[in-house]
XYZ file of C-alpha atoms in Angstrom:
384
model
C 65.182 -15.410 -105.652
C 62.771 -18.563 -105.504
C 62.237 -20.238 -109.069
C 58.642 -19.629 -110.474
C 56.636 -22.769 -110.194
C 53.313 -22.356 -112.195
C 50.236 -24.210 -110.887
C 47.414 -22.031 -112.180
C 46.690 -23.947 -115.429
C 43.146 -23.787 -114.515
C 43.093 -20.237 -115.050
C 45.318 -20.242 -118.121
C 48.077 -22.416 -119.319
C 51.714 -21.255 -118.671
C 54.051 -21.754 -120.760
C 51.966 -21.993 -124.020
C 52.749 -24.659 -126.681
C 55.929 -23.879 -128.904
C 55.643 -21.463 -131.867
C 52.561 -19.728 -130.374
C 54.410 -16.727 -129.565
C 56.583 -16.513 -132.326
C 53.409 -17.209 -135.067
C 51.732 -14.401 -133.755
C 54.733 -12.062 -134.002
C 55.447 -12.935 -137.459
C 51.691 -12.308 -138.285
C 52.058 -8.648 -136.728
C 55.253 -8.325 -138.399
C 54.994 -9.545 -141.862
C 51.509 -9.073 -142.758
C 48.438 -8.658 -140.107
C 45.941 -8.124 -143.198
C 42.091 -8.919 -142.559
C 40.375 -12.028 -144.253
C 37.138 -11.671 -146.054
C 37.974 -8.092 -147.102
C 41.332 -7.920 -148.776
C 41.644 -9.082 -152.457
C 44.982 -9.678 -152.143
C 47.587 -12.864 -151.798
C 48.487 -11.995 -148.079
C 44.785 -11.745 -147.283
C 43.970 -15.101 -148.956
C 47.132 -17.125 -147.273
C 45.980 -15.735 -144.039
C 42.503 -17.023 -144.774
C 43.639 -20.690 -145.533
C 45.096 -20.788 -142.276
C 41.730 -19.602 -140.570
C 39.998 -22.503 -142.367
C 42.980 -24.959 -141.404
C 42.538 -23.978 -137.731
C 38.433 -24.608 -138.307
C 39.304 -28.215 -139.534
C 41.761 -28.941 -136.708
C 39.011 -27.956 -134.081
C 36.308 -29.994 -136.110
C 38.880 -32.956 -136.099
C 39.536 -32.493 -132.527
C 35.633 -32.251 -131.115
C 34.612 -34.576 -134.146
C 32.453 -32.080 -135.753
C 30.712 -33.114 -139.239
C 32.067 -29.850 -140.926
C 34.447 -27.087 -140.315
C 31.621 -24.661 -141.266
C 30.214 -25.497 -137.875
C 33.014 -24.009 -135.866
C 32.751 -20.237 -134.830
C 35.088 -18.187 -133.512
C 34.600 -16.059 -130.570
C 36.759 -13.725 -128.032
C 36.318 -16.669 -125.505
C 34.195 -19.148 -124.006
C 32.112 -16.657 -121.903
C 31.048 -14.973 -125.100
C 30.149 -18.216 -126.581
C 27.874 -19.194 -123.772
C 26.286 -15.844 -123.764
C 25.479 -16.287 -127.482
C 24.026 -19.618 -126.835
C 21.893 -18.360 -123.595
C 20.762 -15.211 -124.798
C 20.306 -16.232 -128.336
C 18.199 -19.471 -127.795
C 15.947 -19.097 -124.589
C 12.625 -17.257 -124.956
C 10.154 -16.178 -122.301
C 8.732 -19.122 -120.530
C 11.637 -21.308 -121.497
C 13.336 -23.700 -118.590
C 16.858 -25.159 -118.883
C 18.817 -27.628 -116.422
C 22.546 -26.722 -115.321
C 24.701 -28.437 -113.197
C 25.287 -27.548 -109.676
C 29.139 -27.051 -110.427
C 28.691 -24.291 -113.239
C 30.696 -21.528 -113.450
C 29.518 -17.869 -113.492
C 29.834 -17.634 -117.201
C 26.542 -19.560 -117.304
C 25.054 -18.599 -114.135
C 25.160 -14.775 -114.508
C 23.498 -14.638 -117.799
C 20.714 -17.086 -116.683
C 20.337 -14.882 -113.771
C 19.997 -11.852 -115.909
C 17.257 -13.299 -117.814
C 15.196 -14.346 -115.056
C 13.392 -11.007 -115.182
C 12.284 -12.410 -118.595
C 10.615 -15.409 -117.367
C 13.256 -17.556 -118.147
C 14.029 -20.392 -115.477
C 16.742 -22.834 -114.648
C 16.866 -25.544 -112.096
C 20.266 -27.387 -110.554
C 20.942 -31.045 -111.034
C 22.008 -32.147 -107.710
C 25.886 -33.313 -107.265
C 27.258 -35.331 -104.581
C 30.121 -33.499 -102.182
C 32.917 -34.865 -104.561
C 31.031 -33.109 -107.431
C 29.898 -36.342 -109.127
C 26.489 -36.127 -110.782
C 24.030 -39.070 -111.485
C 22.677 -38.934 -114.909
C 19.463 -40.676 -113.486
C 18.670 -37.358 -111.684
C 18.493 -35.355 -114.829
C 14.980 -37.090 -116.043
C 13.194 -36.220 -112.967
C 13.798 -32.767 -113.314
C 12.847 -32.420 -117.046
C 9.793 -30.017 -117.555
C 7.287 -29.742 -120.654
C 8.983 -26.180 -120.910
C 12.338 -27.628 -120.904
C 14.356 -26.527 -123.685
C 18.033 -27.335 -122.923
C 20.853 -28.775 -120.689
C 23.799 -26.760 -120.160
C 26.698 -27.946 -118.057
C 30.383 -28.015 -117.840
C 32.150 -31.192 -118.745
C 34.319 -30.708 -115.800
C 34.679 -28.530 -112.742
C 37.246 -25.871 -112.395
C 37.228 -25.989 -109.079
C 37.498 -29.587 -108.173
C 38.609 -31.505 -111.407
C 35.276 -33.844 -111.201
C 34.470 -34.904 -114.815
C 30.577 -34.783 -115.340
C 28.766 -37.970 -117.510
C 28.015 -36.179 -120.803
C 27.795 -39.041 -122.636
C 25.028 -40.506 -120.440
C 23.063 -37.087 -120.156
C 23.718 -36.214 -124.178
C 21.501 -39.856 -124.510
C 18.749 -38.332 -122.090
C 18.625 -35.253 -124.048
C 18.457 -36.896 -127.577
C 15.656 -39.001 -125.964
C 13.850 -36.036 -124.772
C 14.493 -33.771 -127.440
C 16.289 -31.255 -125.543
C 19.499 -29.417 -126.734
C 22.670 -30.149 -125.028
C 25.354 -27.602 -124.496
C 28.638 -28.177 -122.964
C 31.251 -25.816 -121.335
C 34.828 -27.753 -122.422
C 36.986 -25.135 -120.474
C 38.912 -27.305 -118.603
C 38.677 -30.471 -120.655
C 39.376 -29.504 -123.944
C 43.025 -30.645 -124.859
C 42.898 -33.185 -122.275
C 40.260 -35.676 -122.757
C 38.699 -36.786 -126.073
C 35.301 -35.055 -126.655
C 33.099 -36.224 -129.398
C 30.044 -34.164 -130.103
C 28.301 -36.731 -132.183
C 28.756 -39.499 -129.929
C 27.726 -37.395 -126.872
C 24.827 -35.840 -128.384
C 26.385 -32.041 -128.286
C 24.543 -29.307 -129.854
C 26.785 -26.784 -128.727
C 30.273 -27.316 -127.432
C 31.687 -24.073 -126.284
C 35.783 -23.832 -125.865
C 38.630 -21.593 -125.083
C 41.967 -21.637 -126.489
C 43.998 -20.555 -123.724
C 43.840 -23.264 -121.351
C 44.374 -27.014 -122.301
C 44.505 -26.047 -125.859
C 47.599 -24.114 -124.828
C 46.850 -21.139 -126.989
C 46.760 -17.804 -126.319
C 44.030 -15.694 -124.458
C 41.185 -13.902 -126.093
C 40.475 -16.403 -128.545
C 37.613 -19.230 -128.093
C 34.618 -20.193 -130.140
C 31.529 -22.890 -130.231
C 30.644 -25.871 -132.401
C 26.615 -25.728 -133.178
C 24.955 -28.668 -134.573
C 22.353 -28.216 -137.494
C 19.252 -28.533 -135.202
C 20.556 -25.731 -132.900
C 21.826 -23.507 -135.637
C 18.152 -22.984 -137.193
C 17.001 -22.105 -133.623
C 19.688 -19.792 -132.542
C 19.516 -16.111 -133.234
C 22.804 -14.187 -133.727
C 23.528 -12.175 -130.816
C 25.880 -9.919 -132.650
C 25.137 -8.171 -135.844
C 27.585 -6.507 -138.117
C 29.650 -6.683 -141.069
C 31.117 -9.883 -142.256
C 32.604 -9.465 -145.321
C 29.822 -11.328 -147.190
C 26.602 -10.245 -148.861
C 27.687 -6.587 -148.159
C 24.760 -5.353 -150.098
C 22.068 -6.549 -147.755
C 21.197 -4.998 -144.059
C 20.211 -8.491 -142.692
C 22.992 -10.927 -141.618
C 24.150 -13.786 -143.528
C 21.785 -17.142 -142.666
C 24.910 -19.530 -143.493
C 27.594 -20.791 -141.488
C 30.139 -19.288 -139.969
C 29.504 -15.884 -141.192
C 26.121 -16.030 -139.346
C 28.067 -15.545 -135.958
C 31.326 -13.749 -136.733
C 30.398 -10.102 -137.131
C 33.016 -7.697 -137.068
C 36.763 -8.001 -137.544
C 38.229 -11.439 -136.326
C 40.909 -11.994 -133.654
C 43.550 -13.067 -136.406
C 46.365 -13.284 -134.242
C 44.538 -15.512 -131.613
C 43.858 -17.692 -134.133
C 46.962 -18.132 -135.648
C 48.375 -18.797 -132.297
C 45.507 -21.043 -131.452
C 46.672 -22.911 -134.751
C 50.162 -23.448 -133.473
C 48.961 -24.693 -130.491
C 46.587 -27.142 -132.060
C 49.591 -28.369 -134.214
C 51.577 -28.956 -131.309
C 48.928 -30.838 -129.593
C 48.308 -32.892 -132.440
C 52.305 -33.718 -132.979
C 52.595 -34.430 -129.336
C 49.400 -36.416 -128.738
C 46.526 -35.380 -126.533
C 46.549 -38.790 -124.585
C 50.320 -38.799 -123.905
C 49.856 -35.011 -122.445
C 46.899 -36.068 -120.232
C 48.841 -39.124 -119.187
C 51.909 -36.930 -117.639
C 49.458 -34.342 -116.256
C 47.243 -37.164 -114.320
C 50.662 -38.770 -113.109
C 51.564 -35.321 -111.571
C 47.878 -35.110 -110.115
C 47.963 -38.540 -108.391
C 51.370 -38.029 -107.144
C 50.441 -34.752 -105.321
C 47.132 -36.354 -104.231
C 49.621 -39.119 -102.411
C 52.064 -36.480 -101.016
C 49.202 -34.340 -100.183
C 47.916 -36.922 -97.610
C 51.194 -36.359 -95.548
C 49.806 -33.003 -94.199
C 46.643 -33.544 -92.160
C 45.432 -29.874 -92.284
C 44.979 -30.077 -95.784
C 41.186 -31.283 -96.889
C 40.900 -32.146 -100.492
C 37.534 -30.601 -101.786
C 36.001 -33.006 -104.286
C 37.203 -36.582 -105.097
C 39.851 -37.772 -103.261
C 41.242 -40.402 -105.950
C 42.561 -39.938 -109.391
C 39.621 -41.732 -111.188
C 37.323 -39.706 -113.221
C 38.838 -36.225 -112.965
C 41.396 -34.001 -114.498
C 44.697 -32.338 -112.985
C 42.764 -29.796 -111.060
C 42.897 -29.975 -107.194
C 41.431 -27.694 -104.520
C 42.641 -27.707 -101.085
C 40.782 -26.401 -98.033
C 42.836 -25.515 -94.533
C 40.013 -25.192 -92.312
C 42.312 -24.066 -89.461
C 43.893 -21.342 -91.303
C 43.166 -18.802 -93.988
C 43.657 -20.025 -97.275
C 44.406 -16.494 -98.540
C 47.304 -16.128 -96.382
C 48.495 -19.698 -97.365
C 48.645 -19.048 -101.053
C 50.408 -15.635 -100.626
C 52.965 -17.143 -98.634
C 53.400 -19.754 -101.010
C 54.050 -17.165 -103.563
C 56.069 -14.760 -101.648
C 58.370 -17.518 -99.858
C 58.511 -20.508 -102.540
C 57.572 -18.960 -105.549
C 54.576 -21.142 -106.335
C 51.568 -19.713 -108.129
C 48.134 -20.709 -107.073
C 44.659 -19.398 -107.172
C 42.671 -18.931 -104.232
C 39.159 -18.058 -103.693
C 35.587 -19.154 -105.069
C 37.029 -19.151 -108.553
C 33.935 -17.758 -110.264
C 31.838 -20.539 -109.264
C 30.001 -20.279 -106.156
C 27.414 -22.869 -106.711
C 30.104 -25.278 -107.115
C 31.691 -24.411 -103.798
C 28.101 -24.459 -102.297
C 27.954 -28.034 -103.513
C 31.255 -29.021 -102.202
C 30.545 -27.284 -98.606
C 33.720 -24.651 -99.379
C 31.480 -21.577 -99.187
C 32.148 -18.756 -98.551
C 35.882 -19.170 -97.694
C 36.886 -21.040 -100.882
C 39.887 -23.092 -101.529
C 43.394 -23.025 -103.080
C 43.450 -24.449 -106.758
C 46.536 -26.620 -108.099
C 46.274 -27.094 -111.797
C 48.755 -28.748 -113.465
C 50.239 -28.775 -116.898
C 52.337 -31.489 -118.620
C 55.305 -29.166 -118.272
C 55.292 -29.098 -114.667
C 57.548 -31.734 -112.697
C 57.617 -33.852 -109.372
C 60.057 -31.937 -108.503
C 57.812 -28.690 -108.683
C 55.352 -30.630 -106.509
C 58.262 -31.805 -103.795
C 59.071 -28.158 -103.476
C 55.171 -27.399 -102.825
C 54.928 -30.173 -100.290
C 57.847 -29.000 -98.603
C 56.598 -25.503 -98.408
C 53.339 -26.257 -97.145
C 54.812 -28.524 -94.455
C 56.984 -25.617 -93.642
C 54.379 -23.201 -93.375
C 51.931 -25.469 -91.488
C 54.848 -26.739 -89.345
C 54.140 -30.356 -90.220
């Protein structure tokens, strides 16, 4: 049996941070109570852990108040809450050319409601020029929605500069941090971000099924809650509470997921995100250096280590990418992701549509020995 080598951290991180599994197990075994409902000590203790997790996320993203941290089942839900709770007939938004379907599919659903979007052009390496945004703004433009870093090629977009443009033109600015949270510093206030969507299971090293968003005061006044129901507060009223975070948190929360995320965030605070990011980028640089030994491999997007994350997509134009990915897993135990990565617009920009790419996304738990094994496997498969 080949050892298992996990290079699919762009999909979900593995292994998770230490204590994630044990903290979730302890909750389920020792007292999986409900907060905002139970009037007993165990429920109050759990509520305090949820508050601590909100405070960790507020610190991480430089939000002014932990009340502005909202938990959802994941980043796709968060983006739907924004898009379908904010936009009205006649509205227009700008999106990047690298967007995930978590943004594109909700927008396409709303096309029949006279809601429209324009894509900000990108270079073939995924680079987006901030100055191209202003020329696309219309009188009816309401927001700019974009990912921080491409889940296909790892290119980081200039959110600080685009946030400045949004401020000048009085537009809401929404950022999808699925790939960047836990890897690079993201300051909501400095970047003028009104809506920051996050997921717990990628760079934050937590479990699947927990995510959320952070929201500015200005956007909160404009956003209609997409889901309504019980919150455990103001139960005498048939109307949703109008204060945060209850306004957007109907129903029973994923408390095991939040507790797992709390453990992951505690690990990140102790280990240090800059140190973790440095390790990932050292591995990425080494992989890029070694992949140049294989002439059949084409790097989709940026060819260098600058302005990118630890996500690399390879295309093998003379081969079937799916067959190579299958052989890497079957013959060498190397797990990757092949295809379009739920981001067909990004593949159009990168000229890898419709065949897609094989994506390699590294964790700080990976090693140079694992990368050497991968390169050796590719060389054998391609007879280099």
